[in-house]
Short mmCIF file of C-alpha atoms in Angstrom, two decimals:
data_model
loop_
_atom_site.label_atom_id
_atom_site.label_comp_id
_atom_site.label_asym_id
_atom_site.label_seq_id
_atom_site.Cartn_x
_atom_site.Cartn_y
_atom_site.Cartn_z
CA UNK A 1 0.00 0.00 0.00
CA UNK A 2 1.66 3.34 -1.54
CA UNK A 3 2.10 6.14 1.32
CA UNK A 4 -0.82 8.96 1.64
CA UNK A 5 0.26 11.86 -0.51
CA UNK A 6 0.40 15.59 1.26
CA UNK A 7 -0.02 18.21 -1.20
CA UNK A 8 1.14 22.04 0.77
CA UNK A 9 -0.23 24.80 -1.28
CA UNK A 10 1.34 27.96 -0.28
CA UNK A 11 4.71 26.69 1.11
CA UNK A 12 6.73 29.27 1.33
CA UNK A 13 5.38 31.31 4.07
CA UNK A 14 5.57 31.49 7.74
CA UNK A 15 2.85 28.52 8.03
CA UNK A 16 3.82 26.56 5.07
CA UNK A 17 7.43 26.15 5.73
CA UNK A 18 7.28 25.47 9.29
CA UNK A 19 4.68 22.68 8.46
CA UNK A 20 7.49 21.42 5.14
CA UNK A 21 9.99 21.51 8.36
CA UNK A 22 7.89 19.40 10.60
CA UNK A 23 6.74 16.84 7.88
CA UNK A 24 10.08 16.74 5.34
CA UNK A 25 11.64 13.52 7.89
CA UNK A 26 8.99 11.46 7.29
CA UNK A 27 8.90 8.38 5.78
CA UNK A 28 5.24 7.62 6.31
CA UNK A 29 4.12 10.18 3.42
CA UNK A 30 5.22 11.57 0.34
CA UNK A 31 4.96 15.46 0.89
CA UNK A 32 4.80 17.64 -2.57
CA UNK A 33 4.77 21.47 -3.55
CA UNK A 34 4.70 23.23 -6.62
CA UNK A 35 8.00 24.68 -7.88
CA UNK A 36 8.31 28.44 -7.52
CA UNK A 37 7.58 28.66 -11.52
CA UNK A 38 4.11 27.19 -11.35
CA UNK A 39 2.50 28.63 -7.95
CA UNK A 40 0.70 30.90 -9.22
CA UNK A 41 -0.81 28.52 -12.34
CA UNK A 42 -3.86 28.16 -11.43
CA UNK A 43 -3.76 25.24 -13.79
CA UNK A 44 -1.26 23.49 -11.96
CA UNK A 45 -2.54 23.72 -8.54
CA UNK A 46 -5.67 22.31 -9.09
CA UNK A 47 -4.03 19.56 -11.33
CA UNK A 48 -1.81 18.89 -7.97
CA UNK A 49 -5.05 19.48 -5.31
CA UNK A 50 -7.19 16.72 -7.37
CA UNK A 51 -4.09 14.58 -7.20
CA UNK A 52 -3.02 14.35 -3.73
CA UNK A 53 -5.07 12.70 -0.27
CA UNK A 54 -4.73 15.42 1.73
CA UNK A 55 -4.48 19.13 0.66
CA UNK A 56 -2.92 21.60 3.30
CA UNK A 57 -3.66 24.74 2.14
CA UNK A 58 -1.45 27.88 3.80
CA UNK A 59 -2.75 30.72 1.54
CA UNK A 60 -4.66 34.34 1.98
CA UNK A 61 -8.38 33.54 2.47
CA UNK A 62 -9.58 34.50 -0.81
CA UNK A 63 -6.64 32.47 -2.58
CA UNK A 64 -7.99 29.25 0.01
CA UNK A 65 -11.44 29.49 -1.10
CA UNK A 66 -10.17 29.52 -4.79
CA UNK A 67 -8.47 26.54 -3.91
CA UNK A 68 -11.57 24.68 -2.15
CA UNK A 69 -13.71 25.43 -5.27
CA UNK A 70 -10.77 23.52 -7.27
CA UNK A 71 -11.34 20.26 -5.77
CA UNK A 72 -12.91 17.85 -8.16
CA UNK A 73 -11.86 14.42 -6.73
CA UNK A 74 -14.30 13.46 -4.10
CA UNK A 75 -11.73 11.46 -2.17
CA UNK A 76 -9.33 14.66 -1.57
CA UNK A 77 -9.39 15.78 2.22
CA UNK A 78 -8.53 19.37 2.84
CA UNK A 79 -7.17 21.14 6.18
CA UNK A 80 -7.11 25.04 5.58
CA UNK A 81 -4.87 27.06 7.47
CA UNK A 82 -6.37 30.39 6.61
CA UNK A 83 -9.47 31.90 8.38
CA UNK A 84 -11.46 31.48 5.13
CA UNK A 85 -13.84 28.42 6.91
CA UNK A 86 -13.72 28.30 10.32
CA UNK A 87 -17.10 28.91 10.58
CA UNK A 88 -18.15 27.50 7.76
CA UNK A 89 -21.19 24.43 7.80
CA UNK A 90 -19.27 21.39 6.57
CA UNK A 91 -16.21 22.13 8.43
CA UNK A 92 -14.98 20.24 11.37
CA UNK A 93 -12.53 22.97 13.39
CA UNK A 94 -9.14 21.73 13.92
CA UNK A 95 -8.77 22.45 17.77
CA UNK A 96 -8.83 18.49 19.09
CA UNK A 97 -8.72 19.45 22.56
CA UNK A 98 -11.91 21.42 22.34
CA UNK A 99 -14.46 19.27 23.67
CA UNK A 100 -14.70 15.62 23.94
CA UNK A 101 -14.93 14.01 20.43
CA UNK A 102 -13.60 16.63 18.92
CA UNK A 103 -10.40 13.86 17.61
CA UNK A 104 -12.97 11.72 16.33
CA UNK A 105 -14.77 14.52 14.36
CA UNK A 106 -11.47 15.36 12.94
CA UNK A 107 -10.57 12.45 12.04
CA UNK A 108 -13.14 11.44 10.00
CA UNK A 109 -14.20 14.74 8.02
CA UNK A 110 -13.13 15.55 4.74
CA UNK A 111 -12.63 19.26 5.44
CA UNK A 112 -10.83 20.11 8.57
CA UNK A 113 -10.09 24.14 9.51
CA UNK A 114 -7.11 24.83 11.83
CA UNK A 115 -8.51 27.85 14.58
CA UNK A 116 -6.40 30.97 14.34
CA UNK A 117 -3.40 31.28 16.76
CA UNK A 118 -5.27 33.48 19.13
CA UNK A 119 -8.12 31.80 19.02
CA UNK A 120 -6.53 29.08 20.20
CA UNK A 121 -5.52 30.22 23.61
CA UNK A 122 -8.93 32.36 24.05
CA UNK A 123 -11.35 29.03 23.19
CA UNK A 124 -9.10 27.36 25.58
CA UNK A 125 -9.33 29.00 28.56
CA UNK A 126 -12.81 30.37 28.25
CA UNK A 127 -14.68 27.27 26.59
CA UNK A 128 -14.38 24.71 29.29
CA UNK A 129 -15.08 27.47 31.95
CA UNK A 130 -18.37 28.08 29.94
CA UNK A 131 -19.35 24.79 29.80
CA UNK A 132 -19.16 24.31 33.44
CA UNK A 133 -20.61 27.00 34.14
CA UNK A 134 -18.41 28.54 35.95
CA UNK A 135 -17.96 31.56 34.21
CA UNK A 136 -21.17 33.47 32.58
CA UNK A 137 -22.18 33.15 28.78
CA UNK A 138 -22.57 37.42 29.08
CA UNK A 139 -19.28 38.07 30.68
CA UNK A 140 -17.67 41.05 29.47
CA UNK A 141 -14.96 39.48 28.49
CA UNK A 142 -12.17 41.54 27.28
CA UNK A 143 -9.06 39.24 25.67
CA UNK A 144 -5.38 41.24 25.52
CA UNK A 145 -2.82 39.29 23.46
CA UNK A 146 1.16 39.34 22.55
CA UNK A 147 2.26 37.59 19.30
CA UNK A 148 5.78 37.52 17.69
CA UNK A 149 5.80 39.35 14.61
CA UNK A 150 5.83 35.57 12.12
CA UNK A 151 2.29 36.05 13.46
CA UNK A 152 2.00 39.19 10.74
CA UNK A 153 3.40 36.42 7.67
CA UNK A 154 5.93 37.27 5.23
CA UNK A 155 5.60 41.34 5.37
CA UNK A 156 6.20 41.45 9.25
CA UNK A 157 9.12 39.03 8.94
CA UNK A 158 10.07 41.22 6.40
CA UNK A 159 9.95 44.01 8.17
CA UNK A 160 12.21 42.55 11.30
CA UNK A 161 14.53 40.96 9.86
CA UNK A 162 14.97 42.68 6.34
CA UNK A 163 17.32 45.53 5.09
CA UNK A 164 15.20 48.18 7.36
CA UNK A 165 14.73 46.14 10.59
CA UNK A 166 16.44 48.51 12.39
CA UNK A 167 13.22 50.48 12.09
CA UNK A 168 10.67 47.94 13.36
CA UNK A 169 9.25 48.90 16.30
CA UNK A 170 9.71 47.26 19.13
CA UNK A 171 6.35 46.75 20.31
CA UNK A 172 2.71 47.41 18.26
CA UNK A 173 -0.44 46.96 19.73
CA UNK A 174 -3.17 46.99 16.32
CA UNK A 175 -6.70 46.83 15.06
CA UNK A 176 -7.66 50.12 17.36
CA UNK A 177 -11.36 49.87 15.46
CA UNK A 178 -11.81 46.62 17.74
CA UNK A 179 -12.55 44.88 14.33
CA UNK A 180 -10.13 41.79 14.09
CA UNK A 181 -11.33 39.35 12.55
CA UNK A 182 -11.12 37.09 15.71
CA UNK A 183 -13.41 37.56 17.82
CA UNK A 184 -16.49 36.03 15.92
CA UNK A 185 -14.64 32.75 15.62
CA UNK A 186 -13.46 33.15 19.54
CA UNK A 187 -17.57 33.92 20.01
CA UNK A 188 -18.51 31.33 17.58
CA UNK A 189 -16.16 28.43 19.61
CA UNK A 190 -16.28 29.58 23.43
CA UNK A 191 -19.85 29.81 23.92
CA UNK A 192 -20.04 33.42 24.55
CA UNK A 193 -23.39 35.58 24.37
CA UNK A 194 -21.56 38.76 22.95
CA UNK A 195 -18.06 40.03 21.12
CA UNK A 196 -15.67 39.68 22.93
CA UNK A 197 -12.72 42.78 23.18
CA UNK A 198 -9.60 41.80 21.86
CA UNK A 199 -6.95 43.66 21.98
CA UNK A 200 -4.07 41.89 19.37
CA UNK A 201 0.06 43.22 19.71
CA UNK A 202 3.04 42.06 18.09
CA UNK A 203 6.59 42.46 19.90
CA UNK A 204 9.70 42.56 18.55
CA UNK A 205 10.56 38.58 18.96
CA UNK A 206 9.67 36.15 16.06
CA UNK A 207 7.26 33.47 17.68
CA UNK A 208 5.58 32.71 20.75
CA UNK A 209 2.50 34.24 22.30
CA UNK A 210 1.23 35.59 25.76
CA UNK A 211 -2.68 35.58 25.86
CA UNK A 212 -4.40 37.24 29.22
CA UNK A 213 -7.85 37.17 30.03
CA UNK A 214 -9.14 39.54 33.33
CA UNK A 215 -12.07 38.68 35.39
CA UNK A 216 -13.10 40.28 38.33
CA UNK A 217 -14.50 37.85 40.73
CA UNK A 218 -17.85 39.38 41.86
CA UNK A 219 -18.71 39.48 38.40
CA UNK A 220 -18.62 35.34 38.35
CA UNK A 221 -21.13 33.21 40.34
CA UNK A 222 -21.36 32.98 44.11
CA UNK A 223 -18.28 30.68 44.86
CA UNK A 224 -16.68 30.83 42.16
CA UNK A 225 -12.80 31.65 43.08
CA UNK A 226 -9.32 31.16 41.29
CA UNK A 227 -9.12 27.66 42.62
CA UNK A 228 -12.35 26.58 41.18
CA UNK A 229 -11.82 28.21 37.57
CA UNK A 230 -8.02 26.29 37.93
CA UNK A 231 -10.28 22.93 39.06
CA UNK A 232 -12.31 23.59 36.02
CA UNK A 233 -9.26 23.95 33.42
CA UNK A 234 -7.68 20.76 35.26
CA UNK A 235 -10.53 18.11 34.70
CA UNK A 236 -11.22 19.10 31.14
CA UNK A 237 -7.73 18.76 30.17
CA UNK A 238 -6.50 15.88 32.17
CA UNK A 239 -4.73 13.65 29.65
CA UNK A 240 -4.46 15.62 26.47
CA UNK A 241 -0.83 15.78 25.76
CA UNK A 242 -0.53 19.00 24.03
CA UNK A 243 -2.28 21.17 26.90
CA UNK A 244 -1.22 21.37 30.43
CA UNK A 245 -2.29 23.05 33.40
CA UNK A 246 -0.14 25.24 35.86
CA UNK A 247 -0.48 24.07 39.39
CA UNK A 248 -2.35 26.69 40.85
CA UNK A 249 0.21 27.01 43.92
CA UNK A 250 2.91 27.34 40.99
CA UNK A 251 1.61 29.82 39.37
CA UNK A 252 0.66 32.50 42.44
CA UNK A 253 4.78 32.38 42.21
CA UNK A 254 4.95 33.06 38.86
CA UNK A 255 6.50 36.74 38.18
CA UNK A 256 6.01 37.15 34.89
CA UNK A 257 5.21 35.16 31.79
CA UNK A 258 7.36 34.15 28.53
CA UNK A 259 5.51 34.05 25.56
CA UNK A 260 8.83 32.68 23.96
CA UNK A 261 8.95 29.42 26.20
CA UNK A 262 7.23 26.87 24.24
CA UNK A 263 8.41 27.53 20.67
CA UNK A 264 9.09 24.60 18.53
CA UNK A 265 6.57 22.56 19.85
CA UNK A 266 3.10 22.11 19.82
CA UNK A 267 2.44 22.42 23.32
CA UNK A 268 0.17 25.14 25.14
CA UNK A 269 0.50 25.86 28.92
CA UNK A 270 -3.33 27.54 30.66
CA UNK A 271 -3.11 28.82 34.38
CA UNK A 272 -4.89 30.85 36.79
CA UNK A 273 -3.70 33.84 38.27
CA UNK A 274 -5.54 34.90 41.75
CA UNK A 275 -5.65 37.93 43.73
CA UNK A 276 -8.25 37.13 46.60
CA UNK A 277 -7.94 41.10 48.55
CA UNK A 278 -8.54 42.65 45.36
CA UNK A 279 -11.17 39.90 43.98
CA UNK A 280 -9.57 39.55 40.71
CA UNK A 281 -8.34 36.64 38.60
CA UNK A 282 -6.39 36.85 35.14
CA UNK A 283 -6.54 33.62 32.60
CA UNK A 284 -3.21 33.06 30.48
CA UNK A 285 -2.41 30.75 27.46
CA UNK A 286 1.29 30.42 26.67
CA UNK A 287 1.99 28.78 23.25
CA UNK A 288 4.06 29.15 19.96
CA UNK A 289 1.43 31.11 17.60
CA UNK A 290 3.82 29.10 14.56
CA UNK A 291 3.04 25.67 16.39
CA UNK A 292 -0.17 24.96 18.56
CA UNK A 293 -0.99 28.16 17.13
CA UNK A 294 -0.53 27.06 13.16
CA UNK A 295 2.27 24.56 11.96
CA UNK A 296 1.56 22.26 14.90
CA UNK A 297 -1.99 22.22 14.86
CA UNK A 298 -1.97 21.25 11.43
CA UNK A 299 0.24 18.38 11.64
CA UNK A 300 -1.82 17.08 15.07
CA UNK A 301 -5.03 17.64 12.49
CA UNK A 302 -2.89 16.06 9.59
CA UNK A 303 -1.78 12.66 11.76
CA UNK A 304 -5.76 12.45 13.50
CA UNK A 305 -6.63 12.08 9.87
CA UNK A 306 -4.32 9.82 8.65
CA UNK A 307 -4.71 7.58 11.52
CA UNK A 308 -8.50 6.67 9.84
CA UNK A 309 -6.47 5.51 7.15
#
């Protein structure tokens, strides 16, 4: 039995060549990409999408729905790393620690969407506290987040570590009109009954993320404390390999928080901060936005789906 073949459409940017680096090793699949002389052939990339098992598509949204529309061969599986479906009816969302079954559903569909990097972090802290209702569908929640600047693609790499990175700034909070394009996914995947505020910045690092989350406690239910929204984030995740918990004691002695700490894999650390005098409580997410956050993801997707065979 030949190897499943992995077509990557849109290879050379920050997603699709840290997903060629994490996949080039393996001898389990043949991996494929157009030469630089026939990306753009729109031709050519639908004769290589109608050819392949599994399409990983790491293009602008407009170029992934082009791409979609291409497929002709009913038996070609698609995960799209753009935002261009992660929403969309008929696509299973590519965040396996979700909810329970979420593998399963992943496994089996034919169109998977990988969640955006900071949705990532904000579905998993706030989801399972939802569900349990331990934190209110209405909360006002308001979401502030620290990428490295890979999480701005090819310009913003550009831009760092180009001719004129002596210019970059070292620090750029963006999307002042509170209109990312975000929060309806975060919305759409957590549960919540409003937008949430999210406030997106880049630093002057190259990968990683810091994702915070404040909640002032008499704004919860009666009871609800640091330790129970920890409790909460403990039991859903107990046993997924890719998402850990802080100990709550460990974290109260945490003084300050790396978003640089987990890049390279495809890990994500969640933990509770508490203040009990002051009655507030701050969420974090720590996790590389180029793996859990994109390259990873994809891969964990890619291998869930090739394990159905």
């Amino acid at each position: 039995m030949s190897s499943p073949t992995i077509f990557i459409d849109g290879d050379q940017g920050t997603t699709g060549l840290q997903i060629h680096e994490r996949l080039r090793q393996r001898t389990d699949l043949q991996l494929f990409t157009l030469p630089a002389a026939e990306r753009k052939d729109s031709g050519r990339r639908a004769e290589a999408i109608n050819a392949c098992d599994i399409a990983i598509l790491c293009l602008p949204d407009e170029a992934a729905r082009e791409a979609v529309l291409a497929v002709r061969n009913p038996s070609v599986r698609v995960i799209d790393a753009s935002s261009a479906h992660r929403t969309s009816p008929g696509w299973v969302y590519g965040f396996p620690e979700m909810c329970a079954g979420q593998p399963e559903l992943i496994a089996q569909a034919q169109r998977v969407s990988n969640p955006g990097c900071y949705p990532t972090g904000a579905i998993g802290l706030l989801r399972p506290l939802i569900e349990a209702g331990l934190l209110p569908r209405d909360y006002p929640v308001s979401i502030h987040a620290v990428s490295g600047y890979s999480g701005g693609g090819r310009p913003a790499v550009d831009a760092h570590e180009g001719a004129d990175a002596t210019r970059a700034l070292p620090f750029r909070i963006y999307s002042l009109a509170l209109d990312h394009k975000h929060p309806p996914e975060i919305r759409h995947y957590t549960g919540l009954a409003q937008r949430p505020v999210f406030v997106p910045a880049y630093g002057n690092f190259r990968q990683g993320i810091v994702l915070t989350v404040a909640l002032e406690t008499r704004l919860l239910p009666a009871g609800v404390s640091g330790e129970a929204l920890h409790a909460g984030l403990a039991s859903r995740y107990a046993g997924a390999p890719h998402v850990k918990i802080v100990p709550f004691a460990d974290a109260q002695r945490m003084t300050h928080l790396d978003p640089q700490m987990l890049n390279g894999s495809n890990d994500m650390e969640l933990g509770v901060l508490n203040n009990a005098e002051h009655g507030q409580i701050l969420l974090f997410a720590v996790f590389d936005n180029l793996g859990k956050g994109a390259a990873g993801a994809a891969v964990q997707n890619l291998d869930l789906m090739l394990a159905r065979g």
